[in-house]
Short mmCIF file of C-alpha atoms in Angstrom, two decimals:
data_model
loop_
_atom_site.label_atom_id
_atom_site.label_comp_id
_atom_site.label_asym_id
_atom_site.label_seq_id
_atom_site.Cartn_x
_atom_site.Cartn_y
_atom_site.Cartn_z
CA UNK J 1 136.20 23.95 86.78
CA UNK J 2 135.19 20.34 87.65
CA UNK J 3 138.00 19.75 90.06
CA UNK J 4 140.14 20.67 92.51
CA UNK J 5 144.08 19.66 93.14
CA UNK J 6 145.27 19.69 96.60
CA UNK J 7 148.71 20.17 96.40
CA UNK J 8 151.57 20.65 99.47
CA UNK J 9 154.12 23.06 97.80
CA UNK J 10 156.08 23.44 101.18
CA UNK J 11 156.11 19.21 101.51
CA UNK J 12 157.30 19.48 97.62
CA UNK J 13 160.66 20.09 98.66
CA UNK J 14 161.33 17.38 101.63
CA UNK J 15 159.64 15.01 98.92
CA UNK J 16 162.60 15.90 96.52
CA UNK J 17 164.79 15.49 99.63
CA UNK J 18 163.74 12.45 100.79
CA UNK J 19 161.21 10.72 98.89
CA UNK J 20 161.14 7.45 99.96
CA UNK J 21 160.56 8.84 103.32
CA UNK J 22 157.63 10.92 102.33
CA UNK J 23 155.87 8.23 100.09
CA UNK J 24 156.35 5.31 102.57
CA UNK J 25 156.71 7.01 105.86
CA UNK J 26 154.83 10.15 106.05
CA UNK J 27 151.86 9.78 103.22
CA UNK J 28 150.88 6.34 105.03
CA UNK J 29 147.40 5.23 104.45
CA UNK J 30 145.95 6.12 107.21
CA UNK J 31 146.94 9.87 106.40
CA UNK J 32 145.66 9.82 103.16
CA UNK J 33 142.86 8.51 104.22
CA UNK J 34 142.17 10.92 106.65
CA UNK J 35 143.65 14.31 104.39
CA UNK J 36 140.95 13.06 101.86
CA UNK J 37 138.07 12.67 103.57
CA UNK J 38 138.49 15.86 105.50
CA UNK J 39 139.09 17.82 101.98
CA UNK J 40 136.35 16.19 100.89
CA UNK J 41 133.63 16.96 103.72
CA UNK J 42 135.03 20.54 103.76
CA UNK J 43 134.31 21.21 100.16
CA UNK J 44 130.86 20.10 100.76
CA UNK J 45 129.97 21.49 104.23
CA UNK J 46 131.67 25.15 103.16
CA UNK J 47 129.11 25.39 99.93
CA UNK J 48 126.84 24.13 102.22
CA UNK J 49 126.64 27.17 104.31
CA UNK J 50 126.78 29.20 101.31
CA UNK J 51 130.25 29.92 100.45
CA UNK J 52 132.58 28.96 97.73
CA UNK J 53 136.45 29.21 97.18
CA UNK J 54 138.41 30.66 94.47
CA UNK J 55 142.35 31.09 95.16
CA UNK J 56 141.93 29.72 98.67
CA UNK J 57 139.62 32.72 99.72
CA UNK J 58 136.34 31.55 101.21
CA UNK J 59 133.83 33.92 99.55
CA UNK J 60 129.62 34.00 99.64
CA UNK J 61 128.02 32.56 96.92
CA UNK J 62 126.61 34.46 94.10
CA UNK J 63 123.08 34.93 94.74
CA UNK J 64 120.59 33.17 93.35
CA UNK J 65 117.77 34.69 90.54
CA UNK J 66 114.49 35.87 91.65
CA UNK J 67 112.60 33.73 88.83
CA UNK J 68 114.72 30.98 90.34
CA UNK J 69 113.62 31.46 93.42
CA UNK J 70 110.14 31.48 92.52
CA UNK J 71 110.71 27.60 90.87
CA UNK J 72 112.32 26.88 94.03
CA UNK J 73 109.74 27.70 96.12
CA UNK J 74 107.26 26.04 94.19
CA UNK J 75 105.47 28.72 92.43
CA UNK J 76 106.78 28.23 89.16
CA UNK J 77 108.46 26.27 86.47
CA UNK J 78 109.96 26.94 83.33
CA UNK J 79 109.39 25.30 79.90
CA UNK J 80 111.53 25.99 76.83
CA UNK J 81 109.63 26.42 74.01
CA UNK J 82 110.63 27.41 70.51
CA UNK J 83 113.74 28.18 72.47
CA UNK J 84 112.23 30.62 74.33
CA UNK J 85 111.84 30.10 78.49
CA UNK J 86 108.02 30.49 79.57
CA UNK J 87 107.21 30.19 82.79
CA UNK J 88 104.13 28.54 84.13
CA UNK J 89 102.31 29.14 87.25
CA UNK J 90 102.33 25.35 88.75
CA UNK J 91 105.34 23.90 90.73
CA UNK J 92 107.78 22.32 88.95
CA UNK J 93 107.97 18.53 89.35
CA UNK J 94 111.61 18.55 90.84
CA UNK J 95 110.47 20.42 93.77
CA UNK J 96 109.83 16.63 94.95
CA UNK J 97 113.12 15.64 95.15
CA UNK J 98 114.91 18.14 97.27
CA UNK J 99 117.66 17.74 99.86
CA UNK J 100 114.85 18.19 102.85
CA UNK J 101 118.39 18.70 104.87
CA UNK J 102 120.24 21.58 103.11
CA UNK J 103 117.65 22.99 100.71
CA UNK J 104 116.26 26.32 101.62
CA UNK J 105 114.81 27.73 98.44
CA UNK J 106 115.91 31.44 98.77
CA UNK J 107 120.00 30.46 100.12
CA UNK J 108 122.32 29.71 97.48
CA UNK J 109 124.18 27.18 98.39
CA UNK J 110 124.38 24.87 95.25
CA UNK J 111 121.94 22.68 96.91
CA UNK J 112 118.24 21.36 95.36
CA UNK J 113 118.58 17.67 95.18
CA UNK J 114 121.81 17.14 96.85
CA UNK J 115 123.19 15.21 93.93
CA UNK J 116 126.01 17.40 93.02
CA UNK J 117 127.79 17.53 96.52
CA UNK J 118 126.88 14.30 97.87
CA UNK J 119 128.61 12.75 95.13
CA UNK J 120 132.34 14.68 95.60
CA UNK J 121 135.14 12.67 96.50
CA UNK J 122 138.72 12.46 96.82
CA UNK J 123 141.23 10.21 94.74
CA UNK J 124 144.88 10.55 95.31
CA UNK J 125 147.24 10.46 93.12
CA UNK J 126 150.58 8.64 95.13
CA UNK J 127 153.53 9.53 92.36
CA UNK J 128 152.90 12.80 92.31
CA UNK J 129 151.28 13.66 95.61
CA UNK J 130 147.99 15.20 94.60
CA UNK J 131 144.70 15.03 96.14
CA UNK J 132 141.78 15.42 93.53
CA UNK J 133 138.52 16.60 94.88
CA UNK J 134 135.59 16.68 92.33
CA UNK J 135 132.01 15.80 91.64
CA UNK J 136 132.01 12.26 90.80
CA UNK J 137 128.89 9.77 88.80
CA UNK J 138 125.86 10.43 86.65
CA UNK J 139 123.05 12.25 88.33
CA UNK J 140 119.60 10.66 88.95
CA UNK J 141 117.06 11.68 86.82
CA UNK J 142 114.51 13.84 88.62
CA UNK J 143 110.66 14.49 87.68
CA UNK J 144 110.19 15.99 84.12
CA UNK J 145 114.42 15.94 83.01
CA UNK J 146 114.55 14.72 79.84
CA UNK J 147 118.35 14.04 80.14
CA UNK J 148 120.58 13.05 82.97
CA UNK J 149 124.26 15.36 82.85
CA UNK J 150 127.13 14.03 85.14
CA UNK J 151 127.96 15.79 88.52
CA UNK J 152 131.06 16.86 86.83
CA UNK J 153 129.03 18.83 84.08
CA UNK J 154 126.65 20.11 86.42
CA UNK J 155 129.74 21.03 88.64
CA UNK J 156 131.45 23.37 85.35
CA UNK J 157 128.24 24.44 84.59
CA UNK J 158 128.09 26.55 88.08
CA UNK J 159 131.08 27.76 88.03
CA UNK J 160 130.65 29.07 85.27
CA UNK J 161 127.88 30.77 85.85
CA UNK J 162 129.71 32.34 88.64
CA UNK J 163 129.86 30.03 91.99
CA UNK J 164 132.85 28.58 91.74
CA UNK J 165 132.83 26.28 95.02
CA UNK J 166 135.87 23.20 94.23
CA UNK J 167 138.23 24.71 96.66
CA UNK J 168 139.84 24.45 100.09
CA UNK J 169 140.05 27.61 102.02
CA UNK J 170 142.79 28.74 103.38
CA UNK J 171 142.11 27.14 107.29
CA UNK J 172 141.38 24.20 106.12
CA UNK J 173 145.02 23.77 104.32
CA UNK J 174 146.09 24.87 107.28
CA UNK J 175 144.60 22.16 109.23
CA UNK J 176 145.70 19.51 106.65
CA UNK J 177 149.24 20.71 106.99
CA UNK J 178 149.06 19.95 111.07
CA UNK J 179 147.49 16.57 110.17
CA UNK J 180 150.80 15.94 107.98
CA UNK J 181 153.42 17.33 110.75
CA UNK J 182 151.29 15.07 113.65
CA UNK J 183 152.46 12.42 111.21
CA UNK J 184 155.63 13.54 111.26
CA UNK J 185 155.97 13.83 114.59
CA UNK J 186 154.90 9.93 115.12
CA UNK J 187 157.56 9.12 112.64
CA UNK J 188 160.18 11.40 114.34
CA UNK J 189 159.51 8.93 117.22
CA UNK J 190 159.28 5.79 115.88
CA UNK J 191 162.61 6.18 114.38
CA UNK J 192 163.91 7.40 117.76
CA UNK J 193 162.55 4.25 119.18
CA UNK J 194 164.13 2.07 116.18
CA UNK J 195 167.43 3.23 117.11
CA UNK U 1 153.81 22.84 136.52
CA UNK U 2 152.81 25.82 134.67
CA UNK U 3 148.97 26.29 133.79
CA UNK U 4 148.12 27.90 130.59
CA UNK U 5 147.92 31.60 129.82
CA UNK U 6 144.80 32.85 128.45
CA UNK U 7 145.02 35.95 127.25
CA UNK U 8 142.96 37.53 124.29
CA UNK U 9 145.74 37.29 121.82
CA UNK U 10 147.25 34.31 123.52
CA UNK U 11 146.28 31.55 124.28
CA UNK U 12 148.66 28.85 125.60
CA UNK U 13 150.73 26.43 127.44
CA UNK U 14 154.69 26.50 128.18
CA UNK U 15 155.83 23.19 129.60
CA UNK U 16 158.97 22.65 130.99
CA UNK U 17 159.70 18.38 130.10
CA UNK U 18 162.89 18.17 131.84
CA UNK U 19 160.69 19.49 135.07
CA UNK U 20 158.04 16.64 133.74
CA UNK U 21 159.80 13.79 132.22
CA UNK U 22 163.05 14.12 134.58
CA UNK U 23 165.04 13.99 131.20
CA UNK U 24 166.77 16.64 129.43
CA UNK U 25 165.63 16.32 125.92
CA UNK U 26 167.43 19.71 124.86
CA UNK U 27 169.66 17.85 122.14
CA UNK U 28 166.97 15.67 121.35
CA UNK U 29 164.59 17.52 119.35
CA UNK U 30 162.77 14.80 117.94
CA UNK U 31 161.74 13.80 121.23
CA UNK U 32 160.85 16.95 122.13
CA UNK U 33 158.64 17.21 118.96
CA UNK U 34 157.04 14.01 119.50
CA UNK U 35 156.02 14.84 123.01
CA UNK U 36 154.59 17.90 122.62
CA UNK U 37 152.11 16.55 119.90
CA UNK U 38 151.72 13.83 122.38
CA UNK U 39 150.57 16.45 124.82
CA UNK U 40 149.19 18.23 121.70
CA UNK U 41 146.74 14.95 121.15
CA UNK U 42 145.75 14.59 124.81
CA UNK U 43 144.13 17.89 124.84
CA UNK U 44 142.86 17.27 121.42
CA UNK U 45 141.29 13.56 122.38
CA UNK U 46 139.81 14.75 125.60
CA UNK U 47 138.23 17.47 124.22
CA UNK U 48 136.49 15.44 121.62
CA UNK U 49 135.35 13.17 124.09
CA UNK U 50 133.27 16.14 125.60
CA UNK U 51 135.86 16.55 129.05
CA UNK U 52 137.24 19.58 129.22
CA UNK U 53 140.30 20.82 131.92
CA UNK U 54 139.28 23.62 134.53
CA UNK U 55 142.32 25.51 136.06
CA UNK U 56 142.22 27.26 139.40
CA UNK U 57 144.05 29.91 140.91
CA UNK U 58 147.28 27.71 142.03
CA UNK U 59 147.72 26.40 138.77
CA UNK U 60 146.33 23.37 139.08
CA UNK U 61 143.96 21.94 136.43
CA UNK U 62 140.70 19.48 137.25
CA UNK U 63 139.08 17.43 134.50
CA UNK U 64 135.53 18.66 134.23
CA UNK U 65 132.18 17.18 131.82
CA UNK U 66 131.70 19.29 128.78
CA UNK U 67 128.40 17.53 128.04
CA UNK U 68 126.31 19.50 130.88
CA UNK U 69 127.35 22.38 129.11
CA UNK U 70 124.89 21.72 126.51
CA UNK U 71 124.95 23.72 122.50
CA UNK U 72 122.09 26.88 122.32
CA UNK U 73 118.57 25.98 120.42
CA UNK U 74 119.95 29.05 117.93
CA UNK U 75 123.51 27.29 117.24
CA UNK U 76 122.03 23.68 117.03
CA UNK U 77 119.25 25.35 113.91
CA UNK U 78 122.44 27.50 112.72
CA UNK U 79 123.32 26.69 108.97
CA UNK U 80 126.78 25.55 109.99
CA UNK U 81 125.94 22.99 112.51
CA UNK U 82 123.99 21.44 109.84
CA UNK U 83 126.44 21.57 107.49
CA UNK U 84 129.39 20.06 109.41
CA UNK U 85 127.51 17.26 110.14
CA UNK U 86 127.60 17.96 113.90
CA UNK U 87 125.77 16.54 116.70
CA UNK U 88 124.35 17.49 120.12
CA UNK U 89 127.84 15.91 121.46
CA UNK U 90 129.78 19.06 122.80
CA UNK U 91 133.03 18.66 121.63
CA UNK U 92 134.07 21.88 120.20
CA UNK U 93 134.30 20.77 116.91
CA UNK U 94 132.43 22.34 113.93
CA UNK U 95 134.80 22.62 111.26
CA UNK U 96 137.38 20.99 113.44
CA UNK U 97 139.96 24.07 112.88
CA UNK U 98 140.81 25.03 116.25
CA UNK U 99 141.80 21.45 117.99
CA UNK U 100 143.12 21.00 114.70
CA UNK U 101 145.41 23.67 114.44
CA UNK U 102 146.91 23.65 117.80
CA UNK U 103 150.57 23.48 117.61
CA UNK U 104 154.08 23.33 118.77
CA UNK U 105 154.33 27.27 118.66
CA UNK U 106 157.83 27.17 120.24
CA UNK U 107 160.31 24.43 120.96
CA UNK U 108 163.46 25.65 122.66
CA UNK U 109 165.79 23.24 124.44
CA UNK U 110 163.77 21.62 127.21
CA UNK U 111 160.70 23.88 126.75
CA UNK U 112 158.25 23.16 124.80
CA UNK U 113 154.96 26.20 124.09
CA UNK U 114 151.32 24.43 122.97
CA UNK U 115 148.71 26.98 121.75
CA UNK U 116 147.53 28.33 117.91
CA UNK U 117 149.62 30.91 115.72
CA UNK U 118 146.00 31.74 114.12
CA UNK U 119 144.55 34.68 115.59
CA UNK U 120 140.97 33.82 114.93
CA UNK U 121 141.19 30.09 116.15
CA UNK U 122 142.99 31.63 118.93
CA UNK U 123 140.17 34.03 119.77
CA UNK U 124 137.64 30.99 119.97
CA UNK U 125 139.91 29.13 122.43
CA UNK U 126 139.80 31.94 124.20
CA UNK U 127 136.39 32.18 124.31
CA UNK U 128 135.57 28.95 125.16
CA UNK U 129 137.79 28.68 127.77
CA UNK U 130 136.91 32.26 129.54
CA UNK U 131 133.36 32.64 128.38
CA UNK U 132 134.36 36.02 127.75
CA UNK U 133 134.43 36.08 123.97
CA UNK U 134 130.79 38.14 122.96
CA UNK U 135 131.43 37.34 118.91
CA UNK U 136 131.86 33.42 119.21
CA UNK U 137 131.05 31.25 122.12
CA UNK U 138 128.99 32.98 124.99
CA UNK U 139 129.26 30.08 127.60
CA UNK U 140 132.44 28.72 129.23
CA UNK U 141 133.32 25.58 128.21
CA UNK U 142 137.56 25.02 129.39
CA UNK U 143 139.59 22.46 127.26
CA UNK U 144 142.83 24.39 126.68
CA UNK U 145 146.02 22.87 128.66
CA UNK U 146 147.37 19.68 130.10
CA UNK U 147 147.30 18.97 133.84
CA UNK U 148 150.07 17.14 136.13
CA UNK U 149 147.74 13.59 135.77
CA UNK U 150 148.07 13.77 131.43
CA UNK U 151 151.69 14.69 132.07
CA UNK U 152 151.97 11.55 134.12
CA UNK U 153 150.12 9.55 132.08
CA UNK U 154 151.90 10.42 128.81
CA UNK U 155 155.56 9.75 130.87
CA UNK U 156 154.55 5.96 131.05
CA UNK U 157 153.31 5.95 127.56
CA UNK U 158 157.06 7.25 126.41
CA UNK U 159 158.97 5.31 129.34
CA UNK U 160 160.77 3.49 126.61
CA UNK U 161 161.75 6.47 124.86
CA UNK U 162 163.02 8.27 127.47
CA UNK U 163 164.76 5.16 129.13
CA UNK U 164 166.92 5.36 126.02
CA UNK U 165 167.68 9.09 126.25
CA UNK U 166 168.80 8.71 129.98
CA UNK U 167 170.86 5.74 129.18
CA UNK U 168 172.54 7.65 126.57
CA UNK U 169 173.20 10.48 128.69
CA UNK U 170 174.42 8.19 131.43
CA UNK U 171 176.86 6.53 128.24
CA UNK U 172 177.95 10.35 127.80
CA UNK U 173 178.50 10.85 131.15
CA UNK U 174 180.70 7.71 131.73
CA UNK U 175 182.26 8.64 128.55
CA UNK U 176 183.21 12.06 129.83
CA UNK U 177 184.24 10.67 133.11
CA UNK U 178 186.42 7.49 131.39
CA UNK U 179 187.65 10.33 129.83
CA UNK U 180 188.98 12.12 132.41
CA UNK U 181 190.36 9.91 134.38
CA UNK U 182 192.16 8.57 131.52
CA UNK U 183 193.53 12.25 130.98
CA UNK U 184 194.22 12.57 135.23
CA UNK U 185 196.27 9.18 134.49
CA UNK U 186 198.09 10.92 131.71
CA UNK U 187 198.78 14.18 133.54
CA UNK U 188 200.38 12.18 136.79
CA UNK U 189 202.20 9.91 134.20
CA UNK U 190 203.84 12.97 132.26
CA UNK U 191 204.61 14.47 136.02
CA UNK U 192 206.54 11.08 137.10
CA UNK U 193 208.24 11.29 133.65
#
């Protein structure tokens, strides 16, 4: 899970009704503009505080590892070695780099460096009326990596591992859809006044 | 003018804009749509501007300063505030859901209802604006409703608009009268016939 699609079912069918209205009229610019950027912050502020979204449901964050925790807080770092993970008792190099904003080392809130949600970002899609939200670039390489993964890896590889966090909740769509009908509004008007 | 209703499970503000525009708008429901998120975006724009509206007892509503009213040491170190990327500017906005879910919530001829359909957003509205909500906001801050000044201001902003709607109701009415008088002309015609 790399991505999410922000989709307007409901809109869906006043697109197929009037389309030309709804690509040049209501989906202006400005609105995209604004939809994005709001879905966009959201995802990132709502994993922030430790939650992620699956089917539009905020829920917590799985929690993290206590041998994580240990590496987070400095104590510890881990070394593969003949495939096997040995920990050491020094901090790990990394521990430089963290987001000195977000970063608490016992919250899990998909946050160390800050690389994964500071680079999300929106991309619209105008044909079909989809917002994309995802992890975007290749990560800086911190102390001691050997290899640098894209944010879009790193982004499948949590989910995966069971904090799924690509999502918009539930109030936020609902806020989106009141951006859209404020724009609709503003049209309703203009037209009155075109009359 | 009406001032809002604040009750626990309700929050809002019915506004009568035949009583405040001096047009009907009751077969105009795109007008009526436009101006209440007109009066919808007022509230909204103040608000985030840190004024907020104080009501008294006869209804009448008094801009007040929302920034005196300053955010708790616990809130401003609370995860969230972080996280939203908010400021020491009192505005009410965190996430930004409850100015940004307020909403026509009924539209019915010349009336026109402002408040949320959300329960919860509804329950910090009403916290904020009676300081009597324990589980969100503990201090009063007022922003909910529009007072007779907005209302004034707002009728200049859509003079155009409702210039046109008068003009066609006056074209109606002369229509209906032309009418009429062509059908009182008809009626003493038929009698001299």
């Amino acid at each position: 899970m790399g991505k999410t699609k922000v989709t307007f079912s409901g809109l869906n069918k006043i697109r197929k009704l009037t389309k030309r209205i709804f690509d040049k009229d209501i989906f202006t610019n400005r609105l995209v503009k604004e939809v994005g950027l709001f879905s966009q912050e959201r995802v990132k502020a709502v994993t922030r505080t430790g939650y992620g979204v699956t089917n539009s449901k905020k829920k917590k964050l799985k929690r993290l590892s206590n041998s994580y925790k240990d590496m987070r807080r400095g104590a510890v770092k881990f070394r593969t070695v003949n495939g096997a993970v040995i920990p050491f008792q020094e901090p790990d190099e990394r521990i430089q780099e963290v987001d000195k904003k977000f970063f608490e080392p016992d919250f899990s809130n998909l946050t160390f460096s800050g690389q994964l949600l500071e680079s999300i970002k929106y991309t619209y899609n105008r044909a079909k009326h989809i917002f994309t939200i995802q992890p975007t670039g290749k990560r800086k390489k911190l102390p001691g990596e050997s290899k640098t993964l894209t944010n879009k890896k790193v982004a499948e590889y949590v989910a995966k591992g069971g904090r799924p966090f690509l999502g918009i909740d539930k109030k936020g769509a609902k806020t989106i859809a009141n951006m859209i009908k404020r724009e609709i509004r503003a049209q309703l008007r203009k037209n009155n006044l075109k009359k | 003018m009406s001032a809002p209703t604040f009750k626990k499970t309700k929050v809002q503000q019915k506004i009568n804009l035949k009583e405040e525009f001096g047009v009907d708008v009751s077969d105009r429901p795109d007008l009526a749509e436009a101006l209440g998120q007109a009066i919808i975006d007022k509230m909204v724009t103040r608000t985030k501007a840190s004024k907020g509206m104080q009501f008294s007892g006869n209804g009448a509503g008094r801009e007040i300063d929302l920034s005196s009213k300053k955010y708790s040491k616990s809130y401003k170190d609370s995860r969230e505030f972080k996280a939203f990327g908010k400021t020491n500017k009192v505005n009410l906005t965190l996430t930004g859901d409850m100015l940004g879910q307020i909403d026509i919530t009924k539209l019915k001829g010349n009336s026109v209802t402002i408040g949320w359909d959300d329960a919860e957003e509804n329950a910090k509205a009403h916290g904020h604006s009676t300081g009597k909500n324990g589980k969100v906001p503990k201090m009063k801050r007022p922003f909910f409703g529009v007072n007779k000044k907005e209302l004034q201001g707002l009728k200049k902003e859509f003079k155009s608009d409702l210039n046109k709607v008068l003009k066609e109701e006056q074209t109606k009415k002369q229509k209906a009268l032309t009418n009429n008088l062509l059908k009182a002309l008809g009626a003493l015609s038929d009698g001299k016939n």
